[in-house]
Amino acid sequence: MSMTYYTLGNSGLRVSRLALGTMTFGTEWGWGADRETARAMFDAFVGAGGNFFDTADLYTGGTAETWLGEFIAERGLRDKAVIATKFTFNSEPGNPNGGGNGRKNIMRAVDASLKRLGTDYIDLYLMHVWDRLTPAEEVLRTLDDLVRAGKVRHVGLSDVPAWYAGRAQAIAELRGYEPVSALQLEYSLAERTIEHEFVPLATRHGAGIMVWSPLASGLLSGKYRPTQAGNAGRLDGFRNTTHPGFQKFSDRNWAIVAELEKVAAEVGRSMAQVALNWVTTQPGVATVILGATKLAQLQDNLGALDFSIAPELRKRLDSVSSAPAPFPHSYFGPEIQVRVAGGTVTGDKPSGYSLPVLVEGEAVSISSN
Ligand SMILES: NC(=O)c1ccc[n+]([C@@H]2O[C@H](COP(=O)([O-])OP(=O)(O)OC[C@H]3O[C@@H](n4cnc5c(N)ncnc54)[C@H](OP(=O)(O)O)[C@@H]3O)[C@@H](O)[C@H]2O)c1
């Protein structure tokens, strides 16, 4: 395949449209890859033209960052590689400031990540998850300090409420801090909630969406079946847990898997490739982070952009995976807008503007009118 690149948000940083996730680098969590396999996946990704790597300080207890740094250094790729890593989770049980989004933890975490990665700068530094407490002002000011100190090039947010991300971007703009260039969020045919708030926020206010769990932790590869309680992969290990990222076995999702299987057969591609192609070509998506535990999986996934899904097939995927718009988005449809504009044509702008378009009963899509 020939990899293509987008600039991330409003920044000038060029990132490959497929990124390599490293949450599966290391076996500490019981479902990752050993070093040899991780190395082979790294090589395959680089061989396919990928330059964007996603990791986090505490993935697999620090192994993910350490191996990523070593693989990059061994091949002399530091100038080419774009490294994204994250802070928030607690590194020291019993120490309330060993995690969180306060300045004290960010300053500790960045130095620990730099050490494990074996580098003196991080290309994209993200807050991993909202801690419900720390003001956006403190986070943005601290991240801006890190940019000015040369330890970080660009900044981003992952797993935050949309109001927080919007406020953070406004603070950055008004105070002259480094703006938020990326929003890292779960997005797939099985999880489309971000379309209502985050996609319009990202496309209007200069952040690129970095998609995580594009295969819903493997569900969309088609290897899980409703009737089967076997050992297909990661999700089996979470069957009796309440972890919010891994509750994927629902009637709605089985219907999506069934339609995806039919569409993939018509396209002549694997289900994983079609699911990845769909999400990579959705509005606002800058990059999709691939996850894999085996080289064959990654090789399959790297073929996700070598084809396009015909509009009628895409429509079937859109339709089976759409959910009714939640309030207040349910209130922005044509019958309300016509009353806003007094019966004249609504929402018109000159060409080139991006506006969220609401289709009754469907999720938000973005079009340029
Ligand atoms: N910011 C966040 O909160 C957050 C959260 C989660 C992930 N992430 C990032 O996003 C990356 C990707 O997330 P993810 O691993 O959840 O992605 P995913 O694509 O939804 O799931 C990847 C898993 O699906 C299975 N799989 C992948 N390709 C396959 C194929 N072609 N055929 C069959 N099975 C296949 C493998 O699991 P098994 O082999 O175990 O079945 C693989 O580990 C992570 O590495 C991490 O960098 C970020």
JSON list of C-alpha atoms in Angstrom, two decimals, residues 128-302:
[
{"chain": "A", "resi": 128, "resn": "HIS", "atom": "CA", "xyz": [-5.23, 10.38, 28.86]},
{"chain": "A", "resi": 129, "resn": "VAL", "atom": "CA", "xyz": [-8.53, 10.76, 30.71]},
{"chain": "A", "resi": 130, "resn": "TRP", "atom": "CA", "xyz": [-10.43, 13.51, 32.50]},
{"chain": "A", "resi": 131, "resn": "ASP", "atom": "CA", "xyz": [-9.85, 13.36, 36.28]},
{"chain": "A", "resi": 132, "resn": "ARG", "atom": "CA", "xyz": [-13.09, 15.34, 36.96]},
{"chain": "A", "resi": 133, "resn": "LEU", "atom": "CA", "xyz": [-11.17, 17.89, 39.09]},
{"chain": "A", "resi": 134, "resn": "THR", "atom": "CA", "xyz": [-8.22, 19.67, 37.56]},
{"chain": "A", "resi": 135, "resn": "PRO", "atom": "CA", "xyz": [-9.19, 22.91, 35.78]},
{"chain": "A", "resi": 136, "resn": "ALA", "atom": "CA", "xyz": [-8.46, 23.04, 32.05]},
{"chain": "A", "resi": 137, "resn": "GLU", "atom": "CA", "xyz": [-6.43, 26.23, 32.75]},
{"chain": "A", "resi": 138, "resn": "GLU", "atom": "CA", "xyz": [-3.90, 24.27, 34.83]},
{"chain": "A", "resi": 139, "resn": "VAL", "atom": "CA", "xyz": [-3.58, 21.47, 32.26]},
{"chain": "A", "resi": 140, "resn": "LEU", "atom": "CA", "xyz": [-3.23, 23.80, 29.25]},
{"chain": "A", "resi": 141, "resn": "ARG", "atom": "CA", "xyz": [-0.76, 26.12, 30.99]},
{"chain": "A", "resi": 142, "resn": "THR", "atom": "CA", "xyz": [1.40, 23.17, 32.07]},
{"chain": "A", "resi": 143, "resn": "LEU", "atom": "CA", "xyz": [1.34, 21.64, 28.59]},
{"chain": "A", "resi": 144, "resn": "ASP", "atom": "CA", "xyz": [2.25, 25.02, 27.11]},
{"chain": "A", "resi": 145, "resn": "ASP", "atom": "CA", "xyz": [5.20, 25.23, 29.53]},
{"chain": "A", "resi": 146, "resn": "LEU", "atom": "CA", "xyz": [6.38, 21.82, 28.28]},
{"chain": "A", "resi": 147, "resn": "VAL", "atom": "CA", "xyz": [6.18, 23.01, 24.67]},
{"chain": "A", "resi": 148, "resn": "ARG", "atom": "CA", "xyz": [8.20, 26.12, 25.53]},
{"chain": "A", "resi": 149, "resn": "ALA", "atom": "CA", "xyz": [10.72, 23.97, 27.43]},
{"chain": "A", "resi": 150, "resn": "GLY", "atom": "CA", "xyz": [11.22, 21.85, 24.29]},
{"chain": "A", "resi": 151, "resn": "LYS", "atom": "CA", "xyz": [10.04, 18.62, 25.89]},
{"chain": "A", "resi": 152, "resn": "VAL", "atom": "CA", "xyz": [6.81, 18.47, 23.86]},
{"chain": "A", "resi": 153, "resn": "ARG", "atom": "CA", "xyz": [5.95, 19.60, 20.32]},
{"chain": "A", "resi": 154, "resn": "HIS", "atom": "CA", "xyz": [2.12, 19.40, 20.22]},
{"chain": "A", "resi": 155, "resn": "VAL", "atom": "CA", "xyz": [-0.64, 18.69, 22.73]},
{"chain": "A", "resi": 156, "resn": "GLY", "atom": "CA", "xyz": [-3.91, 16.77, 22.77]},
{"chain": "A", "resi": 157, "resn": "LEU", "atom": "CA", "xyz": [-6.76, 15.41, 24.87]},
{"chain": "A", "resi": 158, "resn": "SER", "atom": "CA", "xyz": [-8.14, 11.90, 25.12]},
{"chain": "A", "resi": 159, "resn": "ASP", "atom": "CA", "xyz": [-11.35, 10.67, 26.77]},
{"chain": "A", "resi": 160, "resn": "VAL", "atom": "CA", "xyz": [-12.75, 14.02, 27.94]},
{"chain": "A", "resi": 161, "resn": "PRO", "atom": "CA", "xyz": [-16.26, 15.49, 27.85]},
{"chain": "A", "resi": 162, "resn": "ALA", "atom": "CA", "xyz": [-16.83, 17.67, 24.77]},
{"chain": "A", "resi": 163, "resn": "TRP", "atom": "CA", "xyz": [-17.57, 20.74, 26.92]},
{"chain": "A", "resi": 164, "resn": "TYR", "atom": "CA", "xyz": [-14.16, 20.34, 28.57]},
{"chain": "A", "resi": 165, "resn": "ALA", "atom": "CA", "xyz": [-12.38, 19.99, 25.21]},
{"chain": "A", "resi": 166, "resn": "GLY", "atom": "CA", "xyz": [-14.21, 23.04, 23.81]},
{"chain": "A", "resi": 167, "resn": "ARG", "atom": "CA", "xyz": [-13.32, 25.09, 26.88]},
{"chain": "A", "resi": 168, "resn": "ALA", "atom": "CA", "xyz": [-9.70, 23.92, 26.71]},
{"chain": "A", "resi": 169, "resn": "GLN", "atom": "CA", "xyz": [-9.39, 24.98, 23.08]},
{"chain": "A", "resi": 170, "resn": "ALA", "atom": "CA", "xyz": [-10.93, 28.38, 23.82]},
{"chain": "A", "resi": 171, "resn": "ILE", "atom": "CA", "xyz": [-8.55, 28.91, 26.75]},
{"chain": "A", "resi": 172, "resn": "ALA", "atom": "CA", "xyz": [-5.58, 27.96, 24.57]},
{"chain": "A", "resi": 173, "resn": "GLU", "atom": "CA", "xyz": [-6.67, 30.38, 21.84]},
{"chain": "A", "resi": 174, "resn": "LEU", "atom": "CA", "xyz": [-7.46, 33.29, 24.13]},
{"chain": "A", "resi": 175, "resn": "ARG", "atom": "CA", "xyz": [-4.39, 32.94, 26.33]},
{"chain": "A", "resi": 176, "resn": "GLY", "atom": "CA", "xyz": [-1.96, 32.12, 23.52]},
{"chain": "A", "resi": 177, "resn": "TYR", "atom": "CA", "xyz": [-1.19, 28.62, 24.80]},
{"chain": "A", "resi": 178, "resn": "GLU", "atom": "CA", "xyz": [-0.29, 25.75, 22.46]},
{"chain": "A", "resi": 179, "resn": "PRO", "atom": "CA", "xyz": [-3.66, 24.73, 20.97]},
{"chain": "A", "resi": 180, "resn": "VAL", "atom": "CA", "xyz": [-5.18, 21.27, 21.21]},
{"chain": "A", "resi": 181, "resn": "SER", "atom": "CA", "xyz": [-4.15, 19.54, 17.96]},
{"chain": "A", "resi": 182, "resn": "ALA", "atom": "CA", "xyz": [-5.70, 16.14, 18.60]},
{"chain": "A", "resi": 183, "resn": "LEU", "atom": "CA", "xyz": [-8.71, 14.55, 20.27]},
{"chain": "A", "resi": 184, "resn": "GLN", "atom": "CA", "xyz": [-8.16, 10.84, 20.88]},
{"chain": "A", "resi": 185, "resn": "LEU", "atom": "CA", "xyz": [-11.49, 9.02, 21.22]},
{"chain": "A", "resi": 186, "resn": "GLU", "atom": "CA", "xyz": [-13.18, 5.66, 20.74]},
{"chain": "A", "resi": 187, "resn": "TYR", "atom": "CA", "xyz": [-14.86, 5.48, 17.32]},
{"chain": "A", "resi": 188, "resn": "SER", "atom": "CA", "xyz": [-16.02, 2.58, 15.18]},
{"chain": "A", "resi": 189, "resn": "LEU", "atom": "CA", "xyz": [-19.14, 1.19, 13.53]},
{"chain": "A", "resi": 190, "resn": "ALA", "atom": "CA", "xyz": [-20.03, -0.08, 17.01]},
{"chain": "A", "resi": 191, "resn": "GLU", "atom": "CA", "xyz": [-19.41, 3.22, 18.84]},
{"chain": "A", "resi": 192, "resn": "ARG", "atom": "CA", "xyz": [-20.50, 6.38, 17.00]},
{"chain": "A", "resi": 193, "resn": "THR", "atom": "CA", "xyz": [-21.39, 8.65, 19.90]},
{"chain": "A", "resi": 194, "resn": "ILE", "atom": "CA", "xyz": [-18.57, 11.10, 19.14]},
{"chain": "A", "resi": 195, "resn": "GLU", "atom": "CA", "xyz": [-20.29, 12.21, 15.93]},
{"chain": "A", "resi": 196, "resn": "HIS", "atom": "CA", "xyz": [-22.70, 14.48, 17.79]},
{"chain": "A", "resi": 197, "resn": "GLU", "atom": "CA", "xyz": [-20.29, 16.69, 19.73]},
{"chain": "A", "resi": 198, "resn": "PHE", "atom": "CA", "xyz": [-16.66, 15.86, 19.03]},
{"chain": "A", "resi": 199, "resn": "VAL", "atom": "CA", "xyz": [-16.63, 15.74, 15.22]},
{"chain": "A", "resi": 200, "resn": "PRO", "atom": "CA", "xyz": [-18.12, 19.25, 14.86]},
{"chain": "A", "resi": 201, "resn": "LEU", "atom": "CA", "xyz": [-15.81, 20.49, 17.63]},
{"chain": "A", "resi": 202, "resn": "ALA", "atom": "CA", "xyz": [-12.73, 18.97, 16.01]},
{"chain": "A", "resi": 203, "resn": "THR", "atom": "CA", "xyz": [-13.49, 20.11, 12.47]},
{"chain": "A", "resi": 204, "resn": "ARG", "atom": "CA", "xyz": [-14.49, 23.64, 13.45]},
{"chain": "A", "resi": 205, "resn": "HIS", "atom": "CA", "xyz": [-11.86, 24.27, 16.09]},
{"chain": "A", "resi": 206, "resn": "GLY", "atom": "CA", "xyz": [-8.70, 22.73, 14.73]},
{"chain": "A", "resi": 207, "resn": "ALA", "atom": "CA", "xyz": [-8.23, 19.31, 16.30]},
{"chain": "A", "resi": 208, "resn": "GLY", "atom": "CA", "xyz": [-7.65, 16.08, 14.40]},
{"chain": "A", "resi": 209, "resn": "ILE", "atom": "CA", "xyz": [-9.53, 13.04, 15.63]},
{"chain": "A", "resi": 210, "resn": "MET", "atom": "CA", "xyz": [-7.31, 10.08, 16.55]},
{"chain": "A", "resi": 211, "resn": "VAL", "atom": "CA", "xyz": [-9.51, 7.01, 16.62]},
{"chain": "A", "resi": 212, "resn": "TRP", "atom": "CA", "xyz": [-8.97, 4.29, 19.23]},
{"chain": "A", "resi": 213, "resn": "SER", "atom": "CA", "xyz": [-10.49, 0.79, 19.22]},
{"chain": "A", "resi": 214, "resn": "PRO", "atom": "CA", "xyz": [-11.52, 1.07, 15.54]},
{"chain": "A", "resi": 215, "resn": "LEU", "atom": "CA", "xyz": [-12.41, -2.64, 15.57]},
{"chain": "A", "resi": 216, "resn": "ALA", "atom": "CA", "xyz": [-14.24, -2.41, 18.92]},
{"chain": "A", "resi": 217, "resn": "SER", "atom": "CA", "xyz": [-11.43, -4.46, 20.49]},
{"chain": "A", "resi": 218, "resn": "GLY", "atom": "CA", "xyz": [-11.60, -7.04, 17.71]},
{"chain": "A", "resi": 219, "resn": "LEU", "atom": "CA", "xyz": [-15.40, -7.50, 17.58]},
{"chain": "A", "resi": 220, "resn": "LEU", "atom": "CA", "xyz": [-15.57, -6.06, 14.05]},
{"chain": "A", "resi": 221, "resn": "SER", "atom": "CA", "xyz": [-13.04, -8.59, 12.73]},
{"chain": "A", "resi": 222, "resn": "GLY", "atom": "CA", "xyz": [-15.93, -11.06, 12.91]},
{"chain": "A", "resi": 223, "resn": "LYS", "atom": "CA", "xyz": [-14.16, -13.58, 15.11]},
{"chain": "A", "resi": 224, "resn": "TYR", "atom": "CA", "xyz": [-16.71, -13.40, 17.93]},
{"chain": "A", "resi": 225, "resn": "ARG", "atom": "CA", "xyz": [-20.15, -14.98, 17.49]},
{"chain": "A", "resi": 226, "resn": "PRO", "atom": "CA", "xyz": [-23.31, -14.42, 19.55]},
{"chain": "A", "resi": 227, "resn": "THR", "atom": "CA", "xyz": [-23.64, -18.10, 20.36]},
{"chain": "A", "resi": 228, "resn": "GLN", "atom": "CA", "xyz": [-20.02, -18.67, 21.19]},
{"chain": "A", "resi": 229, "resn": "ALA", "atom": "CA", "xyz": [-18.42, -18.22, 24.61]},
{"chain": "A", "resi": 230, "resn": "GLY", "atom": "CA", "xyz": [-15.00, -19.34, 23.53]},
{"chain": "A", "resi": 231, "resn": "ASN", "atom": "CA", "xyz": [-11.48, -18.07, 23.32]},
{"chain": "A", "resi": 232, "resn": "ALA", "atom": "CA", "xyz": [-11.44, -15.85, 20.25]},
{"chain": "A", "resi": 233, "resn": "GLY", "atom": "CA", "xyz": [-9.43, -13.02, 21.79]},
{"chain": "A", "resi": 234, "resn": "ARG", "atom": "CA", "xyz": [-9.27, -10.03, 24.14]},
{"chain": "A", "resi": 235, "resn": "LEU", "atom": "CA", "xyz": [-13.01, -9.53, 24.65]},
{"chain": "A", "resi": 236, "resn": "ASP", "atom": "CA", "xyz": [-13.47, -13.05, 26.03]},
{"chain": "A", "resi": 237, "resn": "GLY", "atom": "CA", "xyz": [-11.33, -12.09, 29.01]},
{"chain": "A", "resi": 238, "resn": "PHE", "atom": "CA", "xyz": [-13.70, -9.21, 29.84]},
{"chain": "A", "resi": 239, "resn": "ARG", "atom": "CA", "xyz": [-17.01, -11.12, 29.60]},
{"chain": "A", "resi": 240, "resn": "ASN", "atom": "CA", "xyz": [-17.71, -10.97, 33.33]},
{"chain": "A", "resi": 241, "resn": "THR", "atom": "CA", "xyz": [-16.31, -7.50, 34.00]},
{"chain": "A", "resi": 242, "resn": "THR", "atom": "CA", "xyz": [-17.82, -4.02, 33.92]},
{"chain": "A", "resi": 243, "resn": "HIS", "atom": "CA", "xyz": [-14.82, -2.28, 32.26]},
{"chain": "A", "resi": 244, "resn": "PRO", "atom": "CA", "xyz": [-16.50, 0.36, 30.04]},
{"chain": "A", "resi": 245, "resn": "GLY", "atom": "CA", "xyz": [-14.15, -0.15, 27.08]},
{"chain": "A", "resi": 246, "resn": "PHE", "atom": "CA", "xyz": [-14.89, -3.84, 26.65]},
{"chain": "A", "resi": 247, "resn": "GLN", "atom": "CA", "xyz": [-18.67, -4.35, 26.88]},
{"chain": "A", "resi": 248, "resn": "LYS", "atom": "CA", "xyz": [-19.26, -5.11, 23.20]},
{"chain": "A", "resi": 249, "resn": "PHE", "atom": "CA", "xyz": [-21.62, -8.09, 23.13]},
{"chain": "A", "resi": 250, "resn": "SER", "atom": "CA", "xyz": [-25.06, -6.55, 22.53]},
{"chain": "A", "resi": 251, "resn": "ASP", "atom": "CA", "xyz": [-27.91, -7.22, 20.09]},
{"chain": "A", "resi": 252, "resn": "ARG", "atom": "CA", "xyz": [-27.17, -3.93, 18.34]},
{"chain": "A", "resi": 253, "resn": "ASN", "atom": "CA", "xyz": [-23.51, -4.85, 17.83]},
{"chain": "A", "resi": 254, "resn": "TRP", "atom": "CA", "xyz": [-24.36, -8.36, 16.60]},
{"chain": "A", "resi": 255, "resn": "ALA", "atom": "CA", "xyz": [-26.61, -6.78, 13.95]},
{"chain": "A", "resi": 256, "resn": "ILE", "atom": "CA", "xyz": [-23.72, -4.52, 12.89]},
{"chain": "A", "resi": 257, "resn": "VAL", "atom": "CA", "xyz": [-21.35, -7.51, 12.70]},
{"chain": "A", "resi": 258, "resn": "ALA", "atom": "CA", "xyz": [-23.87, -9.46, 10.57]},
{"chain": "A", "resi": 259, "resn": "GLU", "atom": "CA", "xyz": [-24.29, -6.60, 8.06]},
{"chain": "A", "resi": 260, "resn": "LEU", "atom": "CA", "xyz": [-20.55, -5.91, 8.00]},
{"chain": "A", "resi": 261, "resn": "GLU", "atom": "CA", "xyz": [-19.93, -9.56, 7.16]},
{"chain": "A", "resi": 262, "resn": "LYS", "atom": "CA", "xyz": [-22.26, -9.32, 4.15]},
{"chain": "A", "resi": 263, "resn": "VAL", "atom": "CA", "xyz": [-20.80, -6.01, 2.96]},
{"chain": "A", "resi": 264, "resn": "ALA", "atom": "CA", "xyz": [-17.22, -7.28, 3.35]},
{"chain": "A", "resi": 265, "resn": "ALA", "atom": "CA", "xyz": [-18.08, -10.32, 1.22]},
{"chain": "A", "resi": 266, "resn": "GLU", "atom": "CA", "xyz": [-19.45, -8.02, -1.49]},
{"chain": "A", "resi": 267, "resn": "VAL", "atom": "CA", "xyz": [-16.39, -5.77, -1.35]},
{"chain": "A", "resi": 268, "resn": "GLY", "atom": "CA", "xyz": [-14.13, -8.82, -1.39]},
{"chain": "A", "resi": 269, "resn": "ARG", "atom": "CA", "xyz": [-12.16, -7.68, 1.66]},
{"chain": "A", "resi": 270, "resn": "SER", "atom": "CA", "xyz": [-11.83, -8.86, 5.27]},
{"chain": "A", "resi": 271, "resn": "MET", "atom": "CA", "xyz": [-14.34, -7.51, 7.77]},
{"chain": "A", "resi": 272, "resn": "ALA", "atom": "CA", "xyz": [-11.50, -5.81, 9.66]},
{"chain": "A", "resi": 273, "resn": "GLN", "atom": "CA", "xyz": [-10.36, -3.97, 6.52]},
{"chain": "A", "resi": 274, "resn": "VAL", "atom": "CA", "xyz": [-13.87, -2.77, 5.70]},
{"chain": "A", "resi": 275, "resn": "ALA", "atom": "CA", "xyz": [-14.52, -1.61, 9.29]},
{"chain": "A", "resi": 276, "resn": "LEU", "atom": "CA", "xyz": [-11.19, 0.24, 9.31]},
{"chain": "A", "resi": 277, "resn": "ASN", "atom": "CA", "xyz": [-11.79, 1.77, 5.89]},
{"chain": "A", "resi": 278, "resn": "TRP", "atom": "CA", "xyz": [-15.22, 3.03, 7.01]},
{"chain": "A", "resi": 279, "resn": "VAL", "atom": "CA", "xyz": [-13.89, 4.78, 10.12]},
{"chain": "A", "resi": 280, "resn": "THR", "atom": "CA", "xyz": [-10.73, 6.17, 8.49]},
{"chain": "A", "resi": 281, "resn": "THR", "atom": "CA", "xyz": [-12.82, 7.92, 5.84]},
{"chain": "A", "resi": 282, "resn": "GLN", "atom": "CA", "xyz": [-15.36, 9.42, 8.25]},
{"chain": "A", "resi": 283, "resn": "PRO", "atom": "CA", "xyz": [-15.41, 13.25, 8.61]},
{"chain": "A", "resi": 284, "resn": "GLY", "atom": "CA", "xyz": [-12.85, 14.73, 10.97]},
{"chain": "A", "resi": 285, "resn": "VAL", "atom": "CA", "xyz": [-10.74, 11.59, 11.31]},
{"chain": "A", "resi": 286, "resn": "ALA", "atom": "CA", "xyz": [-7.04, 12.44, 11.07]},
{"chain": "A", "resi": 287, "resn": "THR", "atom": "CA", "xyz": [-5.71, 8.99, 11.91]},
{"chain": "A", "resi": 288, "resn": "VAL", "atom": "CA", "xyz": [-6.88, 5.58, 13.04]},
{"chain": "A", "resi": 289, "resn": "ILE", "atom": "CA", "xyz": [-4.78, 3.77, 15.64]},
{"chain": "A", "resi": 290, "resn": "LEU", "atom": "CA", "xyz": [-4.34, 0.12, 14.69]},
{"chain": "A", "resi": 291, "resn": "GLY", "atom": "CA", "xyz": [-4.19, -2.48, 17.43]},
{"chain": "A", "resi": 292, "resn": "ALA", "atom": "CA", "xyz": [-2.89, -6.01, 16.90]},
{"chain": "A", "resi": 293, "resn": "THR", "atom": "CA", "xyz": [-1.41, -8.90, 18.83]},
{"chain": "A", "resi": 294, "resn": "LYS", "atom": "CA", "xyz": [-0.24, -10.85, 15.77]},
{"chain": "A", "resi": 295, "resn": "LEU", "atom": "CA", "xyz": [1.73, -9.82, 12.68]},
{"chain": "A", "resi": 296, "resn": "ALA", "atom": "CA", "xyz": [-0.91, -11.32, 10.36]},
{"chain": "A", "resi": 297, "resn": "GLN", "atom": "CA", "xyz": [-3.58, -9.10, 11.95]},
{"chain": "A", "resi": 298, "resn": "LEU", "atom": "CA", "xyz": [-1.50, -5.98, 11.41]},
{"chain": "A", "resi": 299, "resn": "GLN", "atom": "CA", "xyz": [-0.72, -6.95, 7.83]},
{"chain": "A", "resi": 300, "resn": "ASP", "atom": "CA", "xyz": [-4.44, -7.41, 7.19]},
{"chain": "A", "resi": 301, "resn": "ASN", "atom": "CA", "xyz": [-5.22, -4.04, 8.79]},
{"chain": "A", "resi": 302, "resn": "LEU", "atom": "CA", "xyz": [-2.52, -2.20, 6.83]}
]
